[in-house]
C-alpha cells in the first residue's frame, strides 16, 4: 500500500482565531452539498474495492471528468479523499460511512437532510425567528408532509433518512426496550420499519405493524415483502390523528417532535384509546437538557421549527403531554444519547 496524503478536514473547535472559526461556520453549507454530491455520484461505493484515478471515477459515475477532479479535490479538504503518489484516490473512514452497503450507512441521511424538503425551509430561519412560524408553506408552498406526498423521490429519501437515524442513534434500542411477552408492536409513523427490524433481531418472535401515511405504506409494503419479513411485519396506511391499530406496544420514534403540543396530544390519545390491557407507549426522541447544556437537541429543535413547526422537548414537557393524553411515564432512559427512551402506561 503506497503512502497516501491529504489535508486534514476543517475543525471548528481547533480554530484559535474567532474570525476564521466564524468563516468556517458560515461556509458550513458547502460541506453538506459536497457530501450530497458524493452520495448522488456513489463515489464511496466506487472506492469501496480500491483506489481509483479521476478518469476511472468519472467513467463510473458518468459525470464530467474535469468537474469530478474538482469535486475530489474538495473531498481532500474535508477528509473524504486521500491521494497516493500515483494520483489515485482512496476513500477514508468518513467516506465509508456513505457506502450503500455499510451496516450503519449515512447515505440516506446525506440525501434526506439536504433535499428540497429540508434544505429550502432552512433558508427561512430568520423569518421563523421573527414570527415563530414553520417555513415550509412559505418556502415550499405547502406543509412539509404534503410536499413529500407530492414528491415521491424526495419522500423516498426522507424514508432513507429515518432509517439512517435509526442506525446512527437507535442501535441500542433493542437493549433498552423490553419486548418480551409483547404480542403486537405498532410502529407509529414507522416509515420502512427499521426500528421494528432492530427489535426483531433481539426478539425474532416479535410481530409488528408499520403504520404510516398511505403513500408511505404503499411504497414500503413491497420492500417489507422482499425482505422476507412480511410474515412478522404488516404494513398499514392511515392517519394517526384519526386512529391507530390495537396493540401491546406503541413505538413513536422521532414522531412527536414533528408537531405542536395539541397535535402531539392527539397522537398520544389515539394510542391510549387503542391500547390493549397492559400495553405501553414508548417515545424515542431527543430530550432537551439543562439550560447550560441543552445538547444536540437544541440544533434539531430549530430544524423542527423551520421544517414541520414542531419542537424538541424536555422530560418535563413530555410528562405534561402524556398526562393530557391519559398516560403516565414509568421510566426514562438516556443510555443511548442523544435520544432518550420514555416509557408510559395508561393512567
Short mmCIF file of C-alpha atoms in Angstrom, two decimals:
data_model
loop_
_atom_site.label_atom_id
_atom_site.label_comp_id
_atom_site.label_asym_id
_atom_site.label_seq_id
_atom_site.Cartn_x
_atom_site.Cartn_y
_atom_site.Cartn_z
CA UNK A 1 0.00 0.00 0.00
CA UNK A 2 1.51 3.31 -1.04
CA UNK A 3 1.54 6.16 1.39
CA UNK A 4 -1.40 8.49 0.91
CA UNK A 5 -1.52 12.13 1.75
CA UNK A 6 -4.26 14.65 2.23
CA UNK A 7 -5.09 17.80 4.07
CA UNK A 8 -6.84 17.39 7.38
CA UNK A 9 -10.53 18.33 7.36
CA UNK A 10 -11.57 21.65 8.82
CA UNK A 11 -12.25 21.50 12.53
CA UNK A 12 -14.24 24.36 14.03
CA UNK A 13 -13.19 23.51 17.57
CA UNK A 14 -9.47 23.64 16.67
CA UNK A 15 -9.65 27.11 15.20
CA UNK A 16 -7.87 29.53 17.55
CA UNK A 17 -8.95 32.62 15.71
CA UNK A 18 -12.57 33.67 16.11
CA UNK A 19 -12.92 35.17 12.65
CA UNK A 20 -11.68 32.01 10.95
CA UNK A 21 -13.94 29.87 13.11
CA UNK A 22 -16.90 32.03 12.14
CA UNK A 23 -15.94 31.84 8.45
CA UNK A 24 -15.86 28.06 8.69
CA UNK A 25 -19.34 28.08 10.21
CA UNK A 26 -20.68 30.41 7.51
CA UNK A 27 -19.36 28.10 4.82
CA UNK A 28 -20.76 25.05 6.57
CA UNK A 29 -23.37 24.52 3.85
CA UNK A 30 -20.55 23.84 1.38
CA UNK A 31 -19.83 20.60 3.23
CA UNK A 32 -23.40 19.28 3.24
CA UNK A 33 -23.85 19.79 -0.50
CA UNK A 34 -20.43 18.31 -1.29
CA UNK A 35 -21.42 15.23 0.74
CA UNK A 36 -24.74 15.04 -1.10
CA UNK A 37 -22.93 15.13 -4.44
CA UNK A 38 -20.55 12.37 -3.31
CA UNK A 39 -23.63 10.29 -2.50
CA UNK A 40 -25.51 11.05 -5.72
CA UNK A 41 -22.42 10.01 -7.69
CA UNK A 42 -21.90 6.96 -5.41
CA UNK A 43 -18.23 7.83 -5.05
CA UNK A 44 -17.94 5.94 -1.75
CA UNK A 45 -19.22 2.79 -3.46
CA UNK A 46 -16.83 3.23 -6.39
CA UNK A 47 -13.88 3.44 -3.99
CA UNK A 48 -15.02 0.56 -1.78
CA UNK A 49 -12.95 -2.04 -3.60
CA UNK A 50 -9.79 0.03 -4.01
CA UNK A 51 -8.29 3.33 -5.19
CA UNK A 52 -9.30 4.87 -8.50
CA UNK A 53 -7.94 7.52 -10.82
CA UNK A 54 -10.01 10.60 -11.63
CA UNK A 55 -10.82 9.24 -15.08
CA UNK A 56 -11.95 5.89 -13.65
CA UNK A 57 -14.25 7.60 -11.17
CA UNK A 58 -15.63 9.91 -13.85
CA UNK A 59 -16.31 6.94 -16.13
CA UNK A 60 -18.04 5.00 -13.36
CA UNK A 61 -20.20 7.96 -12.32
CA UNK A 62 -20.95 9.19 -15.82
CA UNK A 63 -20.05 12.71 -14.68
CA UNK A 64 -17.92 15.40 -16.31
CA UNK A 65 -14.22 14.43 -15.72
CA UNK A 66 -12.98 17.98 -15.17
CA UNK A 67 -15.66 18.66 -12.58
CA UNK A 68 -15.12 15.26 -10.94
CA UNK A 69 -11.46 16.23 -10.47
CA UNK A 70 -12.53 19.48 -8.82
CA UNK A 71 -15.04 17.67 -6.60
CA UNK A 72 -12.45 15.10 -5.49
CA UNK A 73 -10.06 17.93 -4.70
CA UNK A 74 -12.60 19.44 -2.29
CA UNK A 75 -13.07 15.96 -0.83
CA UNK A 76 -9.43 16.12 0.24
CA UNK A 77 -10.15 19.33 2.16
CA UNK A 78 -12.94 17.64 4.13
CA UNK A 79 -11.13 14.37 4.77
CA UNK A 80 -13.30 12.38 2.37
CA UNK A 81 -10.46 11.59 -0.03
CA UNK A 82 -6.74 10.83 0.20
CA UNK A 83 -4.41 10.71 -2.80
CA UNK A 84 -1.38 8.47 -3.29
CA UNK A 85 1.84 9.16 -5.20
CA UNK A 86 0.28 7.86 -8.44
CA UNK A 87 -2.62 10.27 -8.21
CA UNK A 88 -5.16 7.60 -7.31
CA UNK A 89 -7.96 8.47 -4.92
CA UNK A 90 -8.58 6.47 -1.77
CA UNK A 91 -11.63 6.51 0.45
CA UNK A 92 -11.32 7.27 4.16
CA UNK A 93 -13.28 6.17 7.24
CA UNK A 94 -15.53 9.18 6.59
CA UNK A 95 -16.21 8.03 3.05
CA UNK A 96 -17.05 4.54 4.26
CA UNK A 97 -20.00 5.91 6.24
CA UNK A 98 -21.60 6.80 2.88
CA UNK A 99 -21.31 3.36 1.31
CA UNK A 100 -24.73 1.97 0.44
CA UNK A 101 -23.83 -1.45 1.87
CA UNK A 102 -22.39 -0.16 5.16
CA UNK A 103 -24.30 -1.56 8.19
CA UNK A 104 -24.84 1.94 9.58
CA UNK A 105 -24.74 3.84 6.30
CA UNK A 106 -25.43 7.56 6.46
CA UNK A 107 -26.20 7.68 2.76
CA UNK A 108 -29.91 8.18 3.46
CA UNK A 109 -29.21 11.00 5.91
CA UNK A 110 -26.99 12.75 3.36
CA UNK A 111 -29.86 12.73 0.87
CA UNK A 112 -32.84 13.33 3.15
CA UNK A 113 -31.28 16.14 5.16
CA UNK A 114 -30.14 18.04 2.06
CA UNK A 115 -33.05 17.66 -0.34
CA UNK A 116 -35.52 20.42 -1.05
CA UNK A 117 -37.96 19.41 1.69
CA UNK A 118 -35.35 20.24 4.37
CA UNK A 119 -32.86 22.49 2.64
CA UNK A 120 -35.25 25.15 1.41
CA UNK A 121 -37.20 25.76 4.66
CA UNK A 122 -33.90 26.34 6.47
CA UNK A 123 -33.40 29.45 4.35
CA UNK A 124 -36.40 30.85 6.22
CA UNK A 125 -34.91 30.55 9.72
CA UNK A 126 -34.66 34.36 10.19
CA UNK A 127 -38.36 34.61 9.34
CA UNK A 128 -39.17 31.81 11.76
CA UNK A 129 -37.26 33.64 14.48
CA UNK A 130 -39.36 36.76 13.88
CA UNK A 131 -42.75 35.08 13.57
CA UNK A 132 -42.39 31.73 15.34
CA UNK A 133 -43.87 30.08 12.25
CA UNK A 134 -42.85 26.98 10.32
CA UNK A 135 -41.29 27.92 6.99
CA UNK A 136 -42.37 25.02 4.75
CA UNK A 137 -45.50 26.72 3.47
CA UNK A 138 -43.63 29.96 2.82
CA UNK A 139 -40.74 28.24 1.04
CA UNK A 140 -42.33 25.10 -0.44
CA UNK A 141 -45.90 26.32 -0.87
CA UNK A 142 -47.37 23.66 1.43
CA UNK A 143 -46.71 21.77 4.70
CA UNK A 144 -43.67 19.51 4.53
CA UNK A 145 -45.53 16.19 4.68
CA UNK A 146 -47.91 17.32 1.92
CA UNK A 147 -44.86 18.27 -0.12
CA UNK A 148 -43.34 14.81 0.40
CA UNK A 149 -46.60 13.14 -0.61
CA UNK A 150 -46.43 15.03 -3.92
CA UNK A 151 -42.71 14.40 -4.48
CA UNK A 152 -42.09 10.64 -4.24
CA UNK A 153 -38.35 10.78 -4.93
CA UNK A 154 -37.81 13.15 -2.00
CA UNK A 155 -40.23 11.09 0.09
CA UNK A 156 -38.08 8.02 -0.57
CA UNK A 157 -35.00 9.99 0.50
CA UNK A 158 -36.81 11.06 3.67
CA UNK A 159 -37.62 7.43 4.48
CA UNK A 160 -33.96 6.53 3.97
CA UNK A 161 -33.06 9.46 6.23
CA UNK A 162 -35.19 8.00 9.02
CA UNK A 163 -33.51 4.62 8.58
CA UNK A 164 -30.09 6.29 8.82
CA UNK A 165 -31.11 7.97 12.06
CA UNK A 166 -32.15 4.59 13.45
CA UNK A 167 -28.77 3.14 12.53
CA UNK A 168 -26.90 6.13 13.93
CA UNK A 169 -28.76 6.81 17.16
CA UNK A 170 -31.02 3.85 17.86
CA UNK A 171 -28.68 0.88 17.74
CA UNK A 172 -29.10 0.20 21.46
CA UNK A 173 -32.88 0.43 21.48
CA UNK A 174 -33.29 -3.33 21.29
CA UNK A 175 -31.50 -3.48 24.64
CA UNK A 176 -33.44 -0.61 26.18
CA UNK A 177 -36.95 -1.56 25.02
CA UNK A 178 -38.22 -4.80 26.53
CA UNK A 179 -40.35 -6.71 24.00
CA UNK A 180 -40.58 -9.94 25.97
CA UNK A 181 -44.21 -11.07 26.01
CA UNK A 182 -45.34 -8.38 23.55
CA UNK A 183 -47.98 -9.83 21.24
CA UNK A 184 -48.06 -7.00 18.69
CA UNK A 185 -45.92 -3.86 18.41
CA UNK A 186 -47.27 -0.86 16.49
CA UNK A 187 -44.56 1.30 14.91
CA UNK A 188 -46.49 4.57 14.60
CA UNK A 189 -45.14 6.61 11.68
CA UNK A 190 -42.57 3.85 11.27
CA UNK A 191 -41.56 4.60 7.66
CA UNK A 192 -39.80 1.44 6.41
CA UNK A 193 -39.93 -0.37 9.75
CA UNK A 194 -36.22 -0.03 10.58
CA UNK A 195 -36.94 0.12 14.32
CA UNK A 196 -39.18 -2.95 14.24
CA UNK A 197 -36.48 -4.86 12.37
CA UNK A 198 -33.93 -3.85 15.03
CA UNK A 199 -36.23 -5.10 17.78
CA UNK A 200 -36.83 -8.36 15.91
CA UNK A 201 -33.11 -9.08 15.88
CA UNK A 202 -33.27 -9.25 19.68
CA UNK A 203 -36.69 -10.95 19.70
CA UNK A 204 -37.24 -12.92 16.45
CA UNK A 205 -40.74 -13.91 17.54
CA UNK A 206 -41.94 -10.33 17.76
CA UNK A 207 -44.82 -9.40 15.45
CA UNK A 208 -45.40 -5.84 14.42
CA UNK A 209 -47.28 -3.31 12.30
CA UNK A 210 -45.72 -0.40 10.46
CA UNK A 211 -48.41 2.28 10.49
CA UNK A 212 -47.74 5.32 8.32
CA UNK A 213 -49.29 7.61 5.74
CA UNK A 214 -50.95 5.75 2.86
CA UNK A 215 -48.35 6.95 0.34
CA UNK A 216 -45.54 5.72 2.59
CA UNK A 217 -47.29 2.41 3.24
CA UNK A 218 -47.74 1.83 -0.49
CA UNK A 219 -44.04 2.41 -1.10
CA UNK A 220 -42.84 0.38 1.89
CA UNK A 221 -45.05 -2.73 1.60
CA UNK A 222 -43.09 -4.22 -1.35
CA UNK A 223 -39.80 -3.58 0.47
CA UNK A 224 -41.00 -5.48 3.54
CA UNK A 225 -42.26 -8.31 1.31
CA UNK A 226 -38.90 -8.55 -0.50
CA UNK A 227 -37.06 -8.65 2.83
CA UNK A 228 -38.92 -11.79 3.83
CA UNK A 229 -40.37 -10.06 6.91
CA UNK A 230 -44.00 -9.99 5.77
CA UNK A 231 -44.87 -12.98 7.97
CA UNK A 232 -43.98 -10.90 11.02
CA UNK A 233 -44.40 -7.29 9.90
CA UNK A 234 -47.59 -5.91 8.39
CA UNK A 235 -47.72 -2.52 6.69
CA UNK A 236 -50.90 -0.46 7.14
CA UNK A 237 -51.65 3.01 5.79
CA UNK A 238 -53.69 5.50 7.76
CA UNK A 239 -53.83 8.75 9.71
CA UNK A 240 -52.50 8.61 13.27
CA UNK A 241 -54.54 11.68 14.16
CA UNK A 242 -57.69 9.66 13.44
CA UNK A 243 -56.80 6.27 14.88
CA UNK A 244 -54.14 3.55 15.16
CA UNK A 245 -54.34 -0.27 15.26
CA UNK A 246 -54.80 -2.08 18.56
CA UNK A 247 -51.58 -3.38 20.06
CA UNK A 248 -49.47 -4.15 23.11
CA UNK A 249 -46.55 -1.82 22.47
CA UNK A 250 -46.65 1.53 20.67
CA UNK A 251 -43.41 2.89 19.27
CA UNK A 252 -43.16 6.58 18.40
CA UNK A 253 -39.63 7.23 17.13
CA UNK A 254 -38.95 10.80 16.03
CA UNK A 255 -42.68 11.43 15.58
CA UNK A 256 -43.81 13.81 18.30
CA UNK A 257 -41.08 16.34 17.57
CA UNK A 258 -42.79 17.00 14.22
CA UNK A 259 -45.86 18.51 15.87
CA UNK A 260 -47.07 21.19 18.26
CA UNK A 261 -48.35 20.21 21.71
CA UNK A 262 -52.03 19.85 20.77
CA UNK A 263 -51.26 17.59 17.82
CA UNK A 264 -48.93 15.50 19.98
CA UNK A 265 -51.72 15.00 22.48
CA UNK A 266 -53.98 13.86 19.62
CA UNK A 267 -51.46 11.22 18.54
CA UNK A 268 -50.91 10.00 22.08
CA UNK A 269 -54.66 9.96 22.74
CA UNK A 270 -55.26 7.75 19.70
CA UNK A 271 -52.64 5.35 21.07
CA UNK A 272 -54.26 5.48 24.51
CA UNK A 273 -57.67 4.63 23.02
CA UNK A 274 -56.32 1.65 21.04
CA UNK A 275 -54.10 0.18 23.77
CA UNK A 276 -54.79 -3.37 24.85
CA UNK A 277 -54.76 -4.04 28.62
CA UNK A 278 -51.22 -3.71 29.96
CA UNK A 279 -49.92 -2.03 26.81
CA UNK A 280 -47.12 0.54 26.83
CA UNK A 281 -46.35 3.63 24.76
CA UNK A 282 -42.66 4.21 24.09
CA UNK A 283 -41.45 7.60 22.88
CA UNK A 284 -37.98 7.82 21.32
CA UNK A 285 -36.89 11.42 20.94
CA UNK A 286 -34.01 13.73 21.68
CA UNK A 287 -34.51 15.21 25.12
CA UNK A 288 -33.50 18.82 25.67
CA UNK A 289 -31.02 19.07 28.52
CA UNK A 290 -30.46 21.72 31.14
CA UNK A 291 -30.27 25.38 30.12
CA UNK A 292 -26.48 25.40 30.30
CA UNK A 293 -26.12 22.11 28.41
CA UNK A 294 -29.05 21.56 26.03
CA UNK A 295 -27.11 19.15 23.81
CA UNK A 296 -27.60 18.45 20.11
CA UNK A 297 -31.36 18.55 20.69
CA UNK A 298 -31.07 22.34 20.54
CA UNK A 299 -29.91 22.09 16.91
CA UNK A 300 -32.62 19.64 15.94
CA UNK A 301 -35.17 21.87 17.66
CA UNK A 302 -34.56 24.61 15.08
CA UNK A 303 -34.80 22.03 12.30
CA UNK A 304 -38.24 21.03 13.55
CA UNK A 305 -39.29 24.67 13.79
CA UNK A 306 -38.49 25.54 10.18
CA UNK A 307 -39.44 22.24 8.52
CA UNK A 308 -42.52 20.98 10.38
CA UNK A 309 -43.44 23.56 13.00
CA UNK A 310 -42.64 21.06 15.76
CA UNK A 311 -40.06 21.15 18.52
CA UNK A 312 -37.78 19.13 20.76
CA UNK A 313 -38.82 18.95 24.43
CA UNK A 314 -37.57 18.44 27.95
CA UNK A 315 -38.66 15.45 30.02
CA UNK A 316 -40.99 17.74 32.00
CA UNK A 317 -42.69 18.83 28.79
CA UNK A 318 -43.14 15.21 27.69
CA UNK A 319 -44.67 14.39 31.07
CA UNK A 320 -47.26 17.10 30.51
CA UNK A 321 -48.16 15.77 27.06
CA UNK A 322 -48.56 12.26 28.44
CA UNK A 323 -50.78 13.46 31.28
CA UNK A 324 -53.06 15.32 28.86
CA UNK A 325 -53.45 12.11 26.83
CA UNK A 326 -54.30 9.92 29.83
CA UNK A 327 -50.84 8.38 30.13
CA UNK A 328 -48.09 8.47 32.73
CA UNK A 329 -44.35 7.98 32.46
CA UNK A 330 -42.95 4.90 34.18
CA UNK A 331 -39.32 5.23 33.06
CA UNK A 332 -36.89 7.26 31.02
CA UNK A 333 -33.54 6.11 29.68
CA UNK A 334 -30.78 8.32 28.33
CA UNK A 335 -28.38 5.43 27.84
CA UNK A 336 -28.34 5.89 24.05
CA UNK A 337 -27.65 9.60 23.56
CA UNK A 338 -28.61 11.90 22.01
CA UNK A 339 -32.08 10.36 22.10
CA UNK A 340 -33.96 9.25 25.18
CA UNK A 341 -36.49 6.47 25.61
CA UNK A 342 -39.63 7.37 27.56
CA UNK A 343 -41.97 4.53 28.54
CA UNK A 344 -45.53 5.18 29.63
CA UNK A 345 -48.71 3.34 30.55
CA UNK A 346 -52.36 4.28 30.92
CA UNK A 347 -53.32 6.38 33.91
#
